Every structure is written in C-alpha cells, then in structure tokens.
Coordinates of C-alpha atoms and ligand atoms in Angstrom, one line a residue:
M1 CA 48.4 77.5 70.8
M2 CA 47.4 79.9 67.7
S3 CA 46.3 83.0 68.3
N4 CA 42.7 83.2 67.1
E5 CA 42.6 79.8 69.5
K6 CA 43.4 81.9 72.3
D7 CA 41.2 84.5 71.7
I8 CA 38.3 81.9 72.0
L9 CA 39.5 80.3 75.1
R10 CA 40.9 83.5 77.3
E11 CA 37.4 84.5 76.7
T12 CA 35.0 82.0 77.8
L13 CA 37.6 80.5 80.2
G14 CA 39.4 83.5 81.5
V15 CA 43.1 83.5 82.1
D16 CA 43.8 81.0 85.2
A17 CA 41.7 78.5 83.2
V18 CA 43.2 78.7 80.5
A19 CA 46.9 78.7 82.0
R20 CA 45.6 75.0 83.6
L21 CA 44.8 73.9 80.0
Q22 CA 48.5 75.5 79.1
A23 CA 50.1 73.4 81.5
L24 CA 49.2 69.9 79.6
G25 CA 51.2 71.2 76.9
N26 CA 49.1 69.3 74.4
A27 CA 48.4 70.7 71.0
A28 CA 45.6 67.9 70.2
L29 CA 44.1 69.1 73.6
I30 CA 43.6 72.6 73.2
E31 CA 42.0 71.8 69.8
F32 CA 40.0 70.2 71.5
V33 CA 38.6 72.0 74.2
T34 CA 38.4 75.1 71.6
D35 CA 36.1 73.7 69.4
A36 CA 34.0 72.9 72.7
V37 CA 33.8 75.7 73.3
S38 CA 33.2 77.6 70.1
L39 CA 30.2 75.0 69.5
L40 CA 29.0 75.0 72.8
E41 CA 29.5 78.0 73.7
P42 CA 29.2 78.2 77.3
E43 CA 28.8 81.4 79.5
G44 CA 32.2 80.0 81.5
A45 CA 34.4 76.8 81.9
L46 CA 35.4 75.6 85.0
V47 CA 38.5 73.4 84.1
C48 CA 39.6 70.9 87.4
T49 CA 42.5 69.6 88.2
D50 CA 43.1 66.4 90.4
D51 CA 43.4 68.5 93.4
P52 CA 41.2 67.6 96.0
E53 CA 38.8 71.3 96.2
D54 CA 38.3 71.7 92.5
I55 CA 36.9 67.5 92.8
A56 CA 34.9 69.1 95.8
L57 CA 33.4 72.1 94.0
V58 CA 31.9 69.6 91.8
R59 CA 30.1 67.9 94.6
A60 CA 28.2 70.9 95.9
M61 CA 27.8 72.2 92.6
A62 CA 26.0 69.0 92.1
V63 CA 23.1 69.1 94.8
E64 CA 23.3 73.4 94.1
S65 CA 22.3 73.2 90.6
G66 CA 19.4 71.0 91.4
E67 CA 21.6 67.1 89.2
E68 CA 21.0 65.7 92.9
R69 CA 19.6 66.4 96.3
A70 CA 21.0 65.4 99.1
L71 CA 19.6 62.7 101.4
S72 CA 19.6 62.4 105.4
M73 CA 22.5 60.2 105.5
D74 CA 26.1 62.1 105.3
G75 CA 27.2 61.8 102.0
H76 CA 24.6 60.4 100.3
T77 CA 22.3 62.5 97.3
L78 CA 20.1 61.4 95.0
H79 CA 19.9 61.8 91.4
F80 CA 16.9 62.0 89.0
D81 CA 17.3 60.6 85.7
G82 CA 14.2 61.5 83.0
Y83 CA 11.2 59.4 83.3
Y84 CA 11.9 57.9 79.4
D85 CA 16.0 57.9 80.2
Q86 CA 16.5 55.3 82.5
A87 CA 18.4 53.2 80.7
R88 CA 21.2 52.8 78.2
D89 CA 19.8 53.6 74.8
R90 CA 20.9 51.1 72.0
E91 CA 18.7 52.9 69.4
Q92 CA 20.2 56.1 69.5
T93 CA 23.9 55.2 70.1
R94 CA 25.3 54.8 66.8
Y95 CA 29.1 54.6 65.5
L96 CA 30.3 57.1 63.0
V97 CA 32.2 56.0 59.8
P98 CA 33.4 56.8 57.0
P99 CA 31.6 55.5 53.9
D100 CA 34.6 52.5 53.0
M101 CA 34.3 51.5 56.8
D102 CA 32.2 48.0 57.1
L103 CA 32.1 47.3 61.2
G104 CA 30.1 44.2 60.0
E105 CA 25.8 43.4 60.9
K106 CA 25.4 43.7 64.7
I107 CA 26.7 47.5 65.0
N108 CA 24.6 50.4 65.0
A109 CA 26.3 52.2 62.0
L110 CA 25.6 55.9 60.6
E111 CA 27.6 57.9 57.5
R112 CA 30.4 59.9 59.3
D113 CA 29.4 63.0 57.6
Q114 CA 26.0 63.3 58.2
G115 CA 25.9 61.7 61.8
L116 CA 28.3 64.6 62.7
A117 CA 26.4 67.1 61.5
E118 CA 23.4 65.4 63.5
V119 CA 25.1 65.9 66.8
R120 CA 27.1 68.5 66.2
G121 CA 24.0 70.5 65.3
L122 CA 22.2 69.3 68.3
L123 CA 25.3 70.2 70.2
K124 CA 25.1 73.9 68.8
G125 CA 25.3 76.4 71.9
A126 CA 24.1 73.7 74.1
M127 CA 25.5 75.5 77.1
K128 CA 24.6 78.8 76.7
G129 CA 24.0 80.3 79.7
K130 CA 25.5 77.3 81.4
Q131 CA 29.2 76.7 82.8
M132 CA 31.2 73.7 80.4
L133 CA 33.0 71.5 83.5
V134 CA 36.4 70.1 81.4
R135 CA 37.5 67.5 83.4
F136 CA 40.6 64.8 83.7
F137 CA 40.8 61.5 84.3
C138 CA 42.9 58.4 83.4
L139 CA 41.5 54.9 82.6
G140 CA 43.3 52.3 84.2
P141 CA 45.2 52.7 87.3
V142 CA 47.6 56.1 87.1
K143 CA 51.4 55.6 85.6
S144 CA 51.1 52.4 84.5
D145 CA 50.8 50.9 81.0
F146 CA 47.2 50.6 81.5
S147 CA 47.0 54.0 81.4
I148 CA 44.6 55.7 79.4
P149 CA 44.3 59.3 79.7
C150 CA 40.8 60.9 79.1
V151 CA 39.1 64.5 78.9
Q152 CA 35.6 65.0 79.7
V153 CA 33.2 68.1 78.8
T154 CA 29.6 68.4 80.0
D155 CA 27.7 70.8 81.5
S156 CA 26.4 68.0 84.1
Y157 CA 27.5 68.5 86.9
Y158 CA 26.0 64.7 87.7
V159 CA 28.6 63.4 85.2
A160 CA 31.3 65.0 86.7
H161 CA 30.8 64.4 89.7
S162 CA 30.0 60.6 89.2
E163 CA 33.5 60.3 86.9
D164 CA 34.9 61.9 90.4
L165 CA 33.6 58.5 92.1
L166 CA 34.5 55.9 89.4
Y167 CA 38.1 57.2 87.5
R168 CA 41.0 58.0 88.6
S169 CA 41.6 61.7 88.4
G170 CA 44.0 62.1 85.0
Y171 CA 45.1 65.9 85.1
E172 CA 49.0 64.2 85.7
Q173 CA 48.4 62.1 84.2
F174 CA 48.2 64.3 80.9
K175 CA 51.3 65.7 81.7
A176 CA 53.2 62.5 81.7
L177 CA 51.4 62.0 78.4
G178 CA 53.1 65.4 76.8
D179 CA 52.4 66.7 73.5
C180 CA 50.3 64.0 72.1
G181 CA 46.5 62.7 70.7
E182 CA 46.7 60.0 72.1
F183 CA 43.7 60.0 74.2
F184 CA 40.2 59.4 74.6
R185 CA 37.8 62.8 74.5
F186 CA 33.8 63.1 76.0
M187 CA 31.2 65.7 74.9
H188 CA 28.6 65.4 77.0
S189 CA 25.0 68.5 76.9
S190 CA 21.9 67.6 79.3
G191 CA 20.3 70.3 77.0
R192 CA 17.4 71.9 78.1
M193 CA 16.0 70.7 81.2
E194 CA 13.0 71.4 82.9
G195 CA 13.1 70.2 87.3
G196 CA 17.0 68.3 87.1
V197 CA 16.0 66.7 84.1
S198 CA 16.5 66.0 80.0
V199 CA 13.8 66.8 78.4
D200 CA 14.6 66.4 74.7
R201 CA 14.4 62.8 74.3
D202 CA 13.5 62.7 70.7
K203 CA 17.0 64.1 70.2
K204 CA 18.6 62.2 72.3
R205 CA 21.6 61.1 70.5
I206 CA 25.2 59.2 71.2
Y207 CA 27.1 59.3 68.7
M208 CA 30.9 57.9 68.4
D209 CA 33.5 59.1 66.0
V210 CA 35.9 56.2 66.2
A211 CA 37.9 58.2 63.3
T212 CA 39.5 60.5 66.4
D213 CA 38.8 59.0 69.0
T214 CA 35.5 61.1 70.1
V215 CA 32.0 60.6 72.0
Y216 CA 29.2 63.1 72.0
S217 CA 25.8 62.7 73.8
V218 CA 23.4 65.5 73.8
H219 CA 19.7 65.1 75.6
T220 CA 20.7 62.2 78.1
Q221 CA 21.6 62.3 81.7
Y222 CA 21.4 58.3 82.1
A223 CA 25.1 57.7 82.8
G224 CA 25.3 54.9 80.9
N225 CA 24.4 57.1 78.4
T226 CA 26.8 60.2 79.6
V227 CA 29.6 58.9 81.9
G228 CA 31.8 59.0 78.8
L229 CA 34.5 57.0 80.2
K230 CA 32.6 54.0 81.1
K231 CA 30.9 52.6 78.1
L232 CA 31.3 54.9 75.5
A233 CA 35.4 54.9 76.7
L234 CA 35.2 50.8 76.3
R235 CA 33.9 51.1 72.8
L236 CA 37.1 53.5 72.3
A237 CA 39.0 51.1 73.9
I238 CA 38.3 47.9 72.3
R239 CA 39.6 49.4 68.5
K240 CA 43.1 50.6 70.2
A241 CA 42.5 47.4 72.1
S242 CA 43.1 45.7 68.3
R243 CA 45.2 48.0 67.7
E244 CA 47.6 47.6 70.0
G245 CA 47.2 43.7 70.4
W246 CA 45.4 43.7 74.3
L247 CA 42.0 43.2 75.1
A248 CA 39.0 45.2 76.6
E249 CA 36.6 43.7 77.9
H250 CA 33.0 44.0 80.0
M251 CA 34.1 41.8 83.3
F252 CA 34.7 41.7 86.7
L253 CA 37.8 41.3 88.4
M254 CA 38.1 38.9 92.0
G255 CA 40.0 37.3 93.4
V256 CA 38.5 34.3 94.9
H257 CA 40.1 32.9 98.6
G258 CA 41.0 29.6 98.3
P259 CA 42.5 26.8 101.0
E260 CA 45.6 27.8 102.9
E261 CA 44.9 31.9 102.4
R262 CA 45.6 31.9 98.4
V263 CA 44.4 34.0 96.1
T264 CA 43.7 33.4 92.9
Y265 CA 42.2 36.1 90.4
F266 CA 39.0 35.6 88.2
A267 CA 37.2 38.1 85.2
G268 CA 33.8 37.7 84.9
A269 CA 31.4 38.6 82.0
F270 CA 27.5 38.8 82.5
P271 CA 25.4 40.7 80.7
S272 CA 23.5 43.6 82.9
A273 CA 21.6 42.2 86.3
C274 CA 22.8 38.8 85.7
G275 CA 24.1 38.5 88.9
K276 CA 27.8 40.3 88.2
T277 CA 28.5 42.4 90.6
S278 CA 26.6 40.1 93.0
T279 CA 29.6 37.5 92.2
A280 CA 32.1 40.0 92.2
M281 CA 31.2 41.0 95.7
L282 CA 30.5 37.2 96.6
E283 CA 31.5 36.5 100.4
G284 CA 34.3 35.5 101.2
Q285 CA 36.3 37.1 98.0
T286 CA 37.5 40.3 97.8
I287 CA 37.2 42.6 94.1
V288 CA 39.0 44.5 91.8
G289 CA 36.3 46.1 89.6
D290 CA 32.7 44.9 88.7
D291 CA 32.3 46.5 85.5
L292 CA 35.4 46.5 82.8
A293 CA 38.9 44.9 82.7
Y294 CA 42.1 45.4 80.9
L295 CA 43.8 42.6 80.1
K296 CA 47.4 42.5 78.3
K297 CA 50.4 39.5 77.9
R298 CA 53.4 40.5 80.4
A299 CA 56.3 38.2 81.1
G300 CA 54.4 35.1 79.2
E301 CA 51.3 35.2 81.8
I302 CA 48.0 37.8 81.8
R303 CA 47.9 40.9 84.0
S304 CA 44.2 42.2 84.3
V305 CA 43.0 46.1 85.8
N306 CA 40.2 47.1 87.1
V307 CA 39.8 50.1 84.1
E308 CA 37.2 52.3 87.2
Q309 CA 38.2 53.0 90.6
G310 CA 34.2 52.9 91.4
I311 CA 30.7 51.3 91.0
F312 CA 27.9 52.1 89.4
G313 CA 25.3 49.2 90.5
I314 CA 22.1 48.0 90.1
I315 CA 20.7 48.6 93.2
R316 CA 17.5 46.0 92.6
D317 CA 17.8 43.2 95.1
V318 CA 20.4 44.9 97.2
N319 CA 19.4 43.6 100.5
A320 CA 21.0 42.9 104.4
K321 CA 21.0 39.2 103.6
D322 CA 22.1 38.5 100.2
D323 CA 24.6 41.5 100.0
P324 CA 25.7 42.7 102.9
V325 CA 29.3 44.8 102.2
I326 CA 27.2 47.3 99.6
W327 CA 24.7 47.2 102.1
D328 CA 26.4 48.2 104.4
A329 CA 28.2 50.9 101.9
L330 CA 25.0 51.7 101.3
T331 CA 23.7 52.9 104.7
H332 CA 26.2 54.2 106.5
P333 CA 27.7 57.8 105.8
G334 CA 30.1 58.1 102.9
E335 CA 29.7 59.0 99.0
V336 CA 27.0 57.7 97.8
I337 CA 24.8 59.0 94.9
F338 CA 21.7 57.0 94.4
S339 CA 20.0 57.6 91.2
N340 CA 16.5 56.2 90.3
V341 CA 15.3 55.3 93.5
L342 CA 12.7 56.5 96.3
V343 CA 12.5 58.7 99.0
A344 CA 10.7 59.7 101.5
D345 CA 11.8 62.2 104.6
G346 CA 15.4 61.9 103.4
V347 CA 15.9 58.1 102.6
P348 CA 15.9 56.0 100.1
Y349 CA 14.0 53.2 98.7
W350 CA 14.3 50.7 96.4
L351 CA 12.5 47.5 94.9
G352 CA 13.3 44.4 96.7
D353 CA 15.4 46.3 99.5
G354 CA 13.9 44.1 102.1
R355 CA 12.5 46.6 103.6
E356 CA 8.7 47.8 104.4
H357 CA 8.0 50.9 102.1
P358 CA 6.3 54.0 102.4
G359 CA 3.2 54.3 100.4
K360 CA 4.1 57.4 99.1
G361 CA 7.3 59.4 98.3
V362 CA 9.1 61.0 95.2
N363 CA 10.9 59.0 93.3
H364 CA 12.3 59.1 88.7
S365 CA 7.9 59.8 88.2
G366 CA 8.5 63.1 90.8
E367 CA 5.2 62.2 93.7
W368 CA 4.3 58.7 93.8
Y369 CA 2.2 57.4 95.6
R370 CA 1.4 53.3 96.0
G371 CA -1.1 52.5 92.5
K372 CA 0.1 55.3 90.6
K373 CA -0.3 54.9 86.9
D374 CA 2.1 56.7 84.1
A375 CA 0.6 58.4 81.2
D376 CA 0.7 54.9 78.6
G377 CA -1.1 53.1 81.9
H378 CA 1.5 51.3 82.6
D379 CA 2.2 51.1 86.6
V380 CA 5.0 53.2 88.3
T381 CA 7.5 50.6 90.5
L382 CA 8.0 52.4 93.2
A383 CA 12.2 53.0 92.4
N384 CA 13.0 52.3 88.7
K385 CA 13.9 48.7 87.7
N386 CA 17.4 50.0 87.0
A387 CA 17.7 52.1 89.7
R388 CA 21.4 52.5 90.6
Y389 CA 24.1 53.1 93.4
T390 CA 27.7 54.6 92.8
L391 CA 30.2 55.0 95.1
R392 CA 34.0 54.3 95.3
M393 CA 35.7 51.2 95.5
S394 CA 37.3 52.3 98.7
E395 CA 34.2 52.6 100.4
L396 CA 33.3 48.5 100.7
A397 CA 35.1 46.4 103.8
N398 CA 36.0 43.7 100.9
C399 CA 38.5 46.0 98.4
D400 CA 41.2 43.7 96.4
P401 CA 44.8 45.3 98.4
A402 CA 46.1 45.2 94.4
Y403 CA 42.6 46.9 92.8
N404 CA 44.6 49.9 92.3
D405 CA 48.5 48.4 91.4
P406 CA 49.7 49.7 88.3
E407 CA 50.7 46.3 87.2
G408 CA 47.8 44.4 87.6
V409 CA 46.2 41.1 89.4
P410 CA 47.9 38.4 87.6
L411 CA 44.8 36.3 85.6
A412 CA 44.3 32.3 86.0
G413 CA 40.5 32.6 85.4
I414 CA 37.5 33.8 83.0
V415 CA 33.7 33.2 83.7
Y416 CA 30.7 34.2 81.4
G417 CA 27.2 33.9 82.6
G418 CA 24.1 34.8 81.0
R419 CA 20.0 34.8 82.5
D420 CA 19.6 31.0 80.7
S421 CA 16.7 29.2 82.0
D422 CA 16.8 26.0 80.6
T423 CA 19.8 24.7 78.1
C424 CA 23.9 25.1 80.3
V425 CA 24.6 23.6 83.7
P426 CA 25.1 25.6 86.9
V427 CA 29.3 25.7 86.5
E428 CA 31.6 24.2 83.6
Q429 CA 35.0 24.1 82.4
A430 CA 35.9 24.5 78.3
F431 CA 38.1 21.6 76.9
D432 CA 41.0 24.7 76.2
W433 CA 41.0 28.4 75.6
A434 CA 39.8 28.3 72.4
H435 CA 36.5 26.1 73.3
G436 CA 36.4 28.6 75.8
V437 CA 36.0 31.3 73.6
I438 CA 34.0 29.7 71.2
C439 CA 31.5 27.8 72.9
K440 CA 31.0 29.5 76.1
G441 CA 32.1 33.2 75.4
A442 CA 31.1 33.9 71.3
S443 CA 28.0 31.7 72.0
L444 CA 26.7 34.0 75.3
E445 CA 22.8 34.7 75.0
S446 CA 20.8 36.0 77.9
E447 CA 17.1 36.9 78.8
T448 CA 17.0 40.5 78.0
T449 CA 16.9 42.7 81.6
A450 CA 15.5 46.0 82.2
A451 CA 19.6 47.6 82.4
T452 CA 18.5 49.0 78.6
L453 CA 15.3 50.5 76.8
G454 CA 13.0 47.2 75.5
R455 CA 11.6 44.2 76.1
E456 CA 12.1 42.0 78.7
G457 CA 12.9 38.2 79.0
V458 CA 14.2 37.8 75.4
R459 CA 16.8 35.8 74.3
R460 CA 19.4 37.3 73.1
F461 CA 22.9 36.8 71.6
D462 CA 25.6 38.9 73.7
L463 CA 29.6 37.3 72.8
M464 CA 31.1 38.0 75.7
S465 CA 28.5 40.0 77.2
I466 CA 30.3 42.8 75.2
L467 CA 27.3 43.4 72.0
D468 CA 26.2 46.6 73.2
F469 CA 29.5 47.8 72.8
L470 CA 31.4 46.1 70.2
S471 CA 32.9 49.3 68.2
I472 CA 35.1 46.5 65.7
P473 CA 33.7 43.9 63.3
L474 CA 32.4 40.4 65.1
G475 CA 35.0 38.0 63.8
Q476 CA 37.9 40.7 64.6
Y477 CA 36.9 40.9 68.1
I478 CA 36.8 37.0 68.1
D479 CA 40.3 36.7 66.3
M480 CA 41.7 39.0 69.2
H481 CA 40.6 37.0 71.8
L482 CA 41.5 33.6 70.1
N483 CA 45.4 35.0 69.1
F484 CA 45.3 36.6 72.3
V485 CA 46.9 34.0 74.3
T486 CA 50.0 33.1 71.9
G487 CA 53.0 32.4 73.5
V488 CA 51.3 32.3 77.3
E489 CA 52.4 29.1 79.0
R490 CA 49.2 28.4 81.3
P491 CA 46.3 30.7 79.4
P492 CA 43.5 31.6 81.7
M493 CA 41.0 28.3 82.2
V494 CA 37.7 29.3 80.7
F495 CA 34.2 28.7 83.3
S496 CA 30.6 29.4 82.4
V497 CA 28.4 29.3 84.7
N498 CA 24.8 29.7 84.5
Y499 CA 22.7 30.8 88.2
F500 CA 19.5 31.2 86.1
L501 CA 18.7 27.7 85.6
K502 CA 15.0 26.4 86.0
G503 CA 13.5 23.2 86.5
T504 CA 10.7 21.2 84.8
D505 CA 8.4 23.2 86.7
G506 CA 9.5 26.2 86.7
S507 CA 10.8 27.5 89.4
Y508 CA 14.5 28.0 89.7
L509 CA 16.8 25.4 90.7
N510 CA 20.0 27.8 92.3
S511 CA 19.7 30.5 95.4
I512 CA 22.0 32.6 94.9
A513 CA 24.3 31.8 97.7
D514 CA 25.5 28.9 95.7
K515 CA 27.7 30.5 93.3
R516 CA 30.0 30.6 95.9
V517 CA 30.5 26.4 95.4
W518 CA 30.4 27.3 91.6
L519 CA 33.4 29.8 91.8
Q520 CA 35.2 28.0 94.6
W521 CA 35.2 25.0 92.0
A522 CA 37.0 27.0 89.5
E523 CA 40.4 27.8 91.8
L524 CA 40.2 24.0 92.9
R525 CA 40.0 23.4 89.1
I526 CA 43.0 25.7 88.2
R527 CA 45.0 24.9 91.2
G528 CA 44.6 21.3 90.2
D529 CA 43.3 20.4 93.4
V530 CA 39.7 18.1 92.1
D531 CA 39.2 15.9 88.7
V532 CA 36.6 16.2 86.3
L533 CA 34.0 14.2 84.4
T534 CA 34.3 15.1 80.1
A535 CA 31.1 16.3 78.8
P536 CA 30.0 17.2 75.2
T537 CA 30.1 20.6 76.0
G538 CA 32.8 20.9 78.7
Y539 CA 33.9 19.3 82.0
L540 CA 31.9 19.0 85.0
P541 CA 32.4 18.9 88.7
R542 CA 32.1 15.6 90.4
H543 CA 29.3 15.2 92.6
E544 CA 31.7 14.2 96.0
D545 CA 33.6 17.4 95.2
L546 CA 29.8 20.1 95.1
Q547 CA 28.9 17.9 98.0
R548 CA 32.2 18.6 99.9
L549 CA 32.1 22.3 98.9
F550 CA 28.2 23.2 99.7
R551 CA 29.1 21.4 103.3
E552 CA 31.9 23.6 103.4
Y553 CA 31.1 26.8 102.6
L554 CA 27.2 27.3 102.5
S555 CA 26.6 23.9 105.3
Q556 CA 24.2 22.6 103.3
E557 CA 23.2 19.0 101.6
F558 CA 23.4 18.7 98.0
S559 CA 21.9 15.6 97.0
E560 CA 22.7 13.5 94.0
E561 CA 19.1 14.5 92.8
Q562 CA 20.0 17.7 92.9
Y563 CA 23.7 17.2 91.2
V564 CA 21.5 15.1 88.4
E565 CA 18.5 17.6 87.6
Q566 CA 21.1 20.8 87.8
F567 CA 24.5 18.7 85.6
S568 CA 22.4 17.1 83.7
I569 CA 22.9 17.6 80.0
R570 CA 20.1 19.5 78.4
I571 CA 21.1 17.6 74.6
P572 CA 18.1 18.8 72.5
K573 CA 18.2 22.7 73.8
H574 CA 22.0 22.7 73.7
L575 CA 21.5 21.8 69.7
E576 CA 19.3 23.9 69.2
K577 CA 21.8 26.5 71.0
I578 CA 24.7 25.8 68.3
A579 CA 21.8 26.3 65.4
R580 CA 21.0 30.0 67.2
I581 CA 24.7 30.3 67.0
E582 CA 26.0 30.0 64.0
A583 CA 23.2 31.1 62.2
V584 CA 24.4 34.6 64.2
Y585 CA 27.9 34.3 62.4
R586 CA 26.8 32.5 59.2
A587 CA 24.8 35.8 58.7
E588 CA 27.8 38.3 59.4
T589 CA 28.9 40.3 56.0
A590 CA 32.4 40.8 57.7
A591 CA 35.1 37.7 57.7
V592 CA 33.9 35.3 60.7
S593 CA 37.3 33.0 61.5
D594 CA 36.1 29.0 60.8
T595 CA 37.5 28.4 63.9
V596 CA 33.6 29.5 65.1
F597 CA 32.5 26.9 62.6
V598 CA 35.0 24.6 63.6
Q599 CA 34.3 24.6 67.1
L600 CA 30.7 24.5 66.8
N601 CA 30.2 21.9 64.4
A602 CA 32.6 19.7 67.0
Q603 CA 30.5 20.6 69.6
R604 CA 27.5 19.5 67.7
A605 CA 29.0 15.9 67.4
R606 CA 30.5 15.7 70.4
L607 CA 26.2 16.0 71.4
E608 CA 24.7 14.2 68.6
E609 CA 27.2 11.4 69.6
A610 CA 26.1 11.3 73.6
R611 CA 22.5 11.5 72.2
S612 CA 22.9 8.0 70.0
K613 CA 23.9 6.6 73.7
Y614 CA 22.1 8.8 76.4
G615 CA 19.6 9.8 74.7
D616 CA 18.0 13.4 75.3
I617 CA 19.1 14.2 78.5
V618 CA 22.4 12.8 79.8
S619 CA 22.7 12.0 83.6
P620 CA 26.4 12.9 84.7
F621 CA 26.6 9.6 86.2
D622 CA 26.9 8.3 82.7
L623 CA 29.8 10.3 82.2
Ligands
SPV701 C1 25.8 48.1 82.1 O1 24.4 48.3 81.9 O2 26.6 47.1 81.7 C2 26.2 48.9 83.5 C3 25.8 50.2 83.4 O3 27.7 48.3 84.0 S1 26.0 50.9 81.9 O4 27.0 52.3 81.9 O5 24.7 51.5 82.1 O6 26.7 50.2 81.3
MN702 MN1 28.2 46.9 82.8

C-alpha cells in the first residue's frame, strides 16, 4: 500500500478495519476502497468479514438507522423506498463506454468520461456524516469455479442487509482470490434522506463502468437499482461470460420431479412479474434459484448454479392457496424484509394476499387510508404493485438440496415464457437448440408490468428476458447462445410456455395451477417418455398426454375443446410476431448473425405453408 493510501484509509477506517482489508492482500481492492473513501468522504467505515457478528450488526443497524422497522413477527422487518423509487429505472441506468465502443441500438450507453464526471460528481461527499459499509460477497457458490468475488460499499444498512440475505458471504473468497483485480465493484449512496428514504429523485443515477467492472448508484434505494450484486452484477457478468465462453442469465433454476423420484433440472427465463418465481416454486418441485443463473460447459454437459442464495420476490398475489411455501415463510418467524407493503398494527398486507384488508395503515406513501390519492391525483394502492419480500432460500421448505453445490446442477431443459395474450400456445418444444435460441429465446416478447417504471400492458421485445440487462451487442449475445452447446452431447431441450393466453372473449384460458402440467410434460419429453405433434412453430403435446397429466397432478379433466382452443396455432398472430422480431434485428447497428434471419424465415415459410393447407387457425388435431 502506498503511504498516502495508508493515511487516507487509516484516518477514516481506523487501524482494525485497515487490518481487515490488508489481510486480503489485494492491491486493487485497497485502491477501490481508498477511492471510495476519498470520493464519498464518510465519517467512518465498517469493514465486515463473514463473521456472523458483523452480519448481525448490519441487521441491527438497519432498524436502528430507521431504514427498516421491526414488525410483530420475530425476524420480520419492513422497508420503504421513496414513493417514486419503486422499481428499476431503465432511463437512468446507463453503461459508460469509451468513444470507440458501440453496444448497439437497444443499450442505454453514455460516453465514459462524461458519465463518470456526472456520477462521481453526484457521489462527491455523499457520505459526509455517515458510515460507509464495506461488504464482501460471492456470486455463485463459494469455492467453486463459478464464484465471482464482489465488493460493495454503501451507506445503506437496508442494502447491506438485503445482500446478506441474497448472497453468500465473500470475505474468505477474497482471500482465495489473492492479489488479483478480477472482482466486481459496487459503490452506492442513498444520498440525502428524509424519513428513511432517498429524496433527490431527479439526481438518481445508476452508471456502469464496464472498463473497470465498477457500478455507481446514487439517490435511490430500490434494491433493483442498489443491490449491486443483483441486476447490476448481471450486466458485468454477461461481459465476463462473453469473454470466457459461458452464459450469465436472468433465469430461475429448479428441479422438476418426474416419475420414480427422478429429478430433471430446468432453467427458465421470464420477464419480471410473468410467473417466474411461482414456476420455480411449483408444488412438488424443488427450487435452486428464482432469478439468476450461470451456465458452464463441463465434461460435455451443461452445469448451472444459482448466482444468489435468496429471493427478492414480488409479493403481490402471494397467497396461502397459490403459493403455500412462500406463504408459510412469510407468515412464520424467520428473517424476512418486506418492502413497500402496507403495515397496520405490526402486520404486513399486500395486494392479492387473500386476506381482509385494514382501511388504514402506513405504506410507501406515508399514512394511508382507503381512497387516498397522490399528488398527481392517482389512487394510492394499499401496497405497491412491485412490493417485495427478501429472504434466504434456506427458509423455504422446497429448497433443493443442491442449491449450494459448487459443481452446480446438470441442466436438461430451458423454458422461455412471456406475458402473451394472443399468440403462443401454453407449452411447446423447440425443434432443436438453434430454433429454440432464435424462435423462442431471442423472439421473446412480453406485455409490460409494474416491475419497471412506465406504462403497463404494452407489448415489448425482451429476448431471453434479459434486454434490460444486456451489456454486449444483441448479435454477440445471441451468438454466445448459439455457440454455447458446441461439443455438448445432449444440449438442453428448449421450451416456451405462455401462462397468459386469452380466448376470444378476453378471459384467460388457463388457471395458475396449469403450469404444473406444462412442466411435467416438458420433463417427460426430456426423458423420452411422450410423443409429440409437429406444428410450424415447434413440437406440441398430444391431447392424451395432457389429459393424463391434468388428471394425475390437478385431478381435473382437460377436454378436447380446451385443448383445441389453447393449442391451435394462430397463424396471422405468429406472422405478425415474426415481422416485429425481424424488424428489431434489422434495426440493429451492430452485426446480427444470419442464423437469426434464417430461423425466422424458415418459421415464416412453415406457417405460410400451413395456412395454405388449413387456413388461419390450425387445430392440433389436423397436425
Ligand atoms: C426483476 O425485476 O427482474 C427482479 C427484481 O428480479 S430487480 O432486482 O428489480 O431486477
Ligand atoms: Mn429478475
């Protein structure tokens, strides 16, 4: 350590904290923390190790600082984000790139020097009078070749507490790293606070410096903007993965339990609020992770790990009937952070919880009463639609025993799903890997939800449900997927699901429970236990197989009429979709592989041929 670095650190951190940093023997880390101290100017700092005492202190301080408040149930706390800070902010999340780097049409980028000057200007002195927390975490299981060490500095105890629930501790992982700069860096300040929330929302910025694997986030608390290791780290990981030939994905991981106690592992990509967590939490199955997965090729197969160890889940519509496991964890003692829900008499309430609601309480808008309007004249709902819960997976009764395995789980299937009211069938298998990558993953669209700021219900292109997090050009990302299975004997089978298909009268055709059948069917397909029908868009399940699965798993009939209504191929809708997707790729400034257009053209040709034979709507019984 240079002597002026030593002075800056020692003055602010004290001798013990400096010793903790020095014990890691990592010059790049010292450089990062020194920079953070000189930029943010904290009054002092808490350098935490993996020691449970440090973790308990952060949890206690989250309450003492007012960022969280204790609820009646043991271990439960409540956090509010500012009224206008309730979701990821796409507009203010930007990549800082050198002038010669083109990330393409879809990526919100800003010239590096300009962005750094702006965000570092906003962070200058942001921690005056506050403590800086220095935290070490590990993405992926520890001591694994999936592990990525991370350092987070923040002045938010809520952010640090959330990270303790969501990520594996990483101080020891840093020791294993040695003197090496290959780690991710996150710098966050909530900025000026009033009543425990960030107030200067016009100065909110989330900027990612890809040259140094450093993310800056300021004047925000919402975890999607601040918990560095979540979506901000995903963006850095995608770039690292593209350099090293693996995949960093916005996917759940789950074990689907088939006949004779066999377990088949699936990953699933769904845009936010489209049934992703509830799929990973399906009855009878085990969950490995609900949001982020790393995939690597090992000895001719694909292995995958959960990047996280906890869940930052949407609480809306979690109720005792549809989500018994989560419900259980949320209504019993245990460490849970509720955010942006309503609290009355120490009890949290949320939209769609299936309970009688109190007429007043406290929520993200302050004192709340039924009929309350905000400053813009909009109704203030009892809880925010994007209200969340944060807990460790180990709290869940259905946690898969392999969720911490450093080797990961063998991946047999990938599922893509979006909120699609009028085009795709409820479940379908891709013809092969390339067809799945292009016509399912890279063609994914979804109607927008409350998980991001902006209008809801607008159809939006969202390839692999990762568009918001893409940090390399679209074409390059697709190529990574296409090439990923080279040398893999049995690439994962690719499926699409659609839980949101509507009938001609505008009502949903499926109930929430039906997804169990789609997943069990996919499991049987992977194991070679069921046959299929060939449609222009992929392989469809046969009626008799679905009928059997509906009876077995849901004790329900699945009539021929239901089958025809749900599994008919809506050719004009598919052709419109292909035209939309093709336009997206044609508009890309960065190169896009020919395979994209070849696959889309082949699908169009199959659809047109089917239309000339059967008309606009093709019944599966005609196939
Ligand atoms: C999502 O919106 O996809 C989430 C929550 O998983 S966030 O951390 O906001 O990204
Ligand atoms: Mn997510």
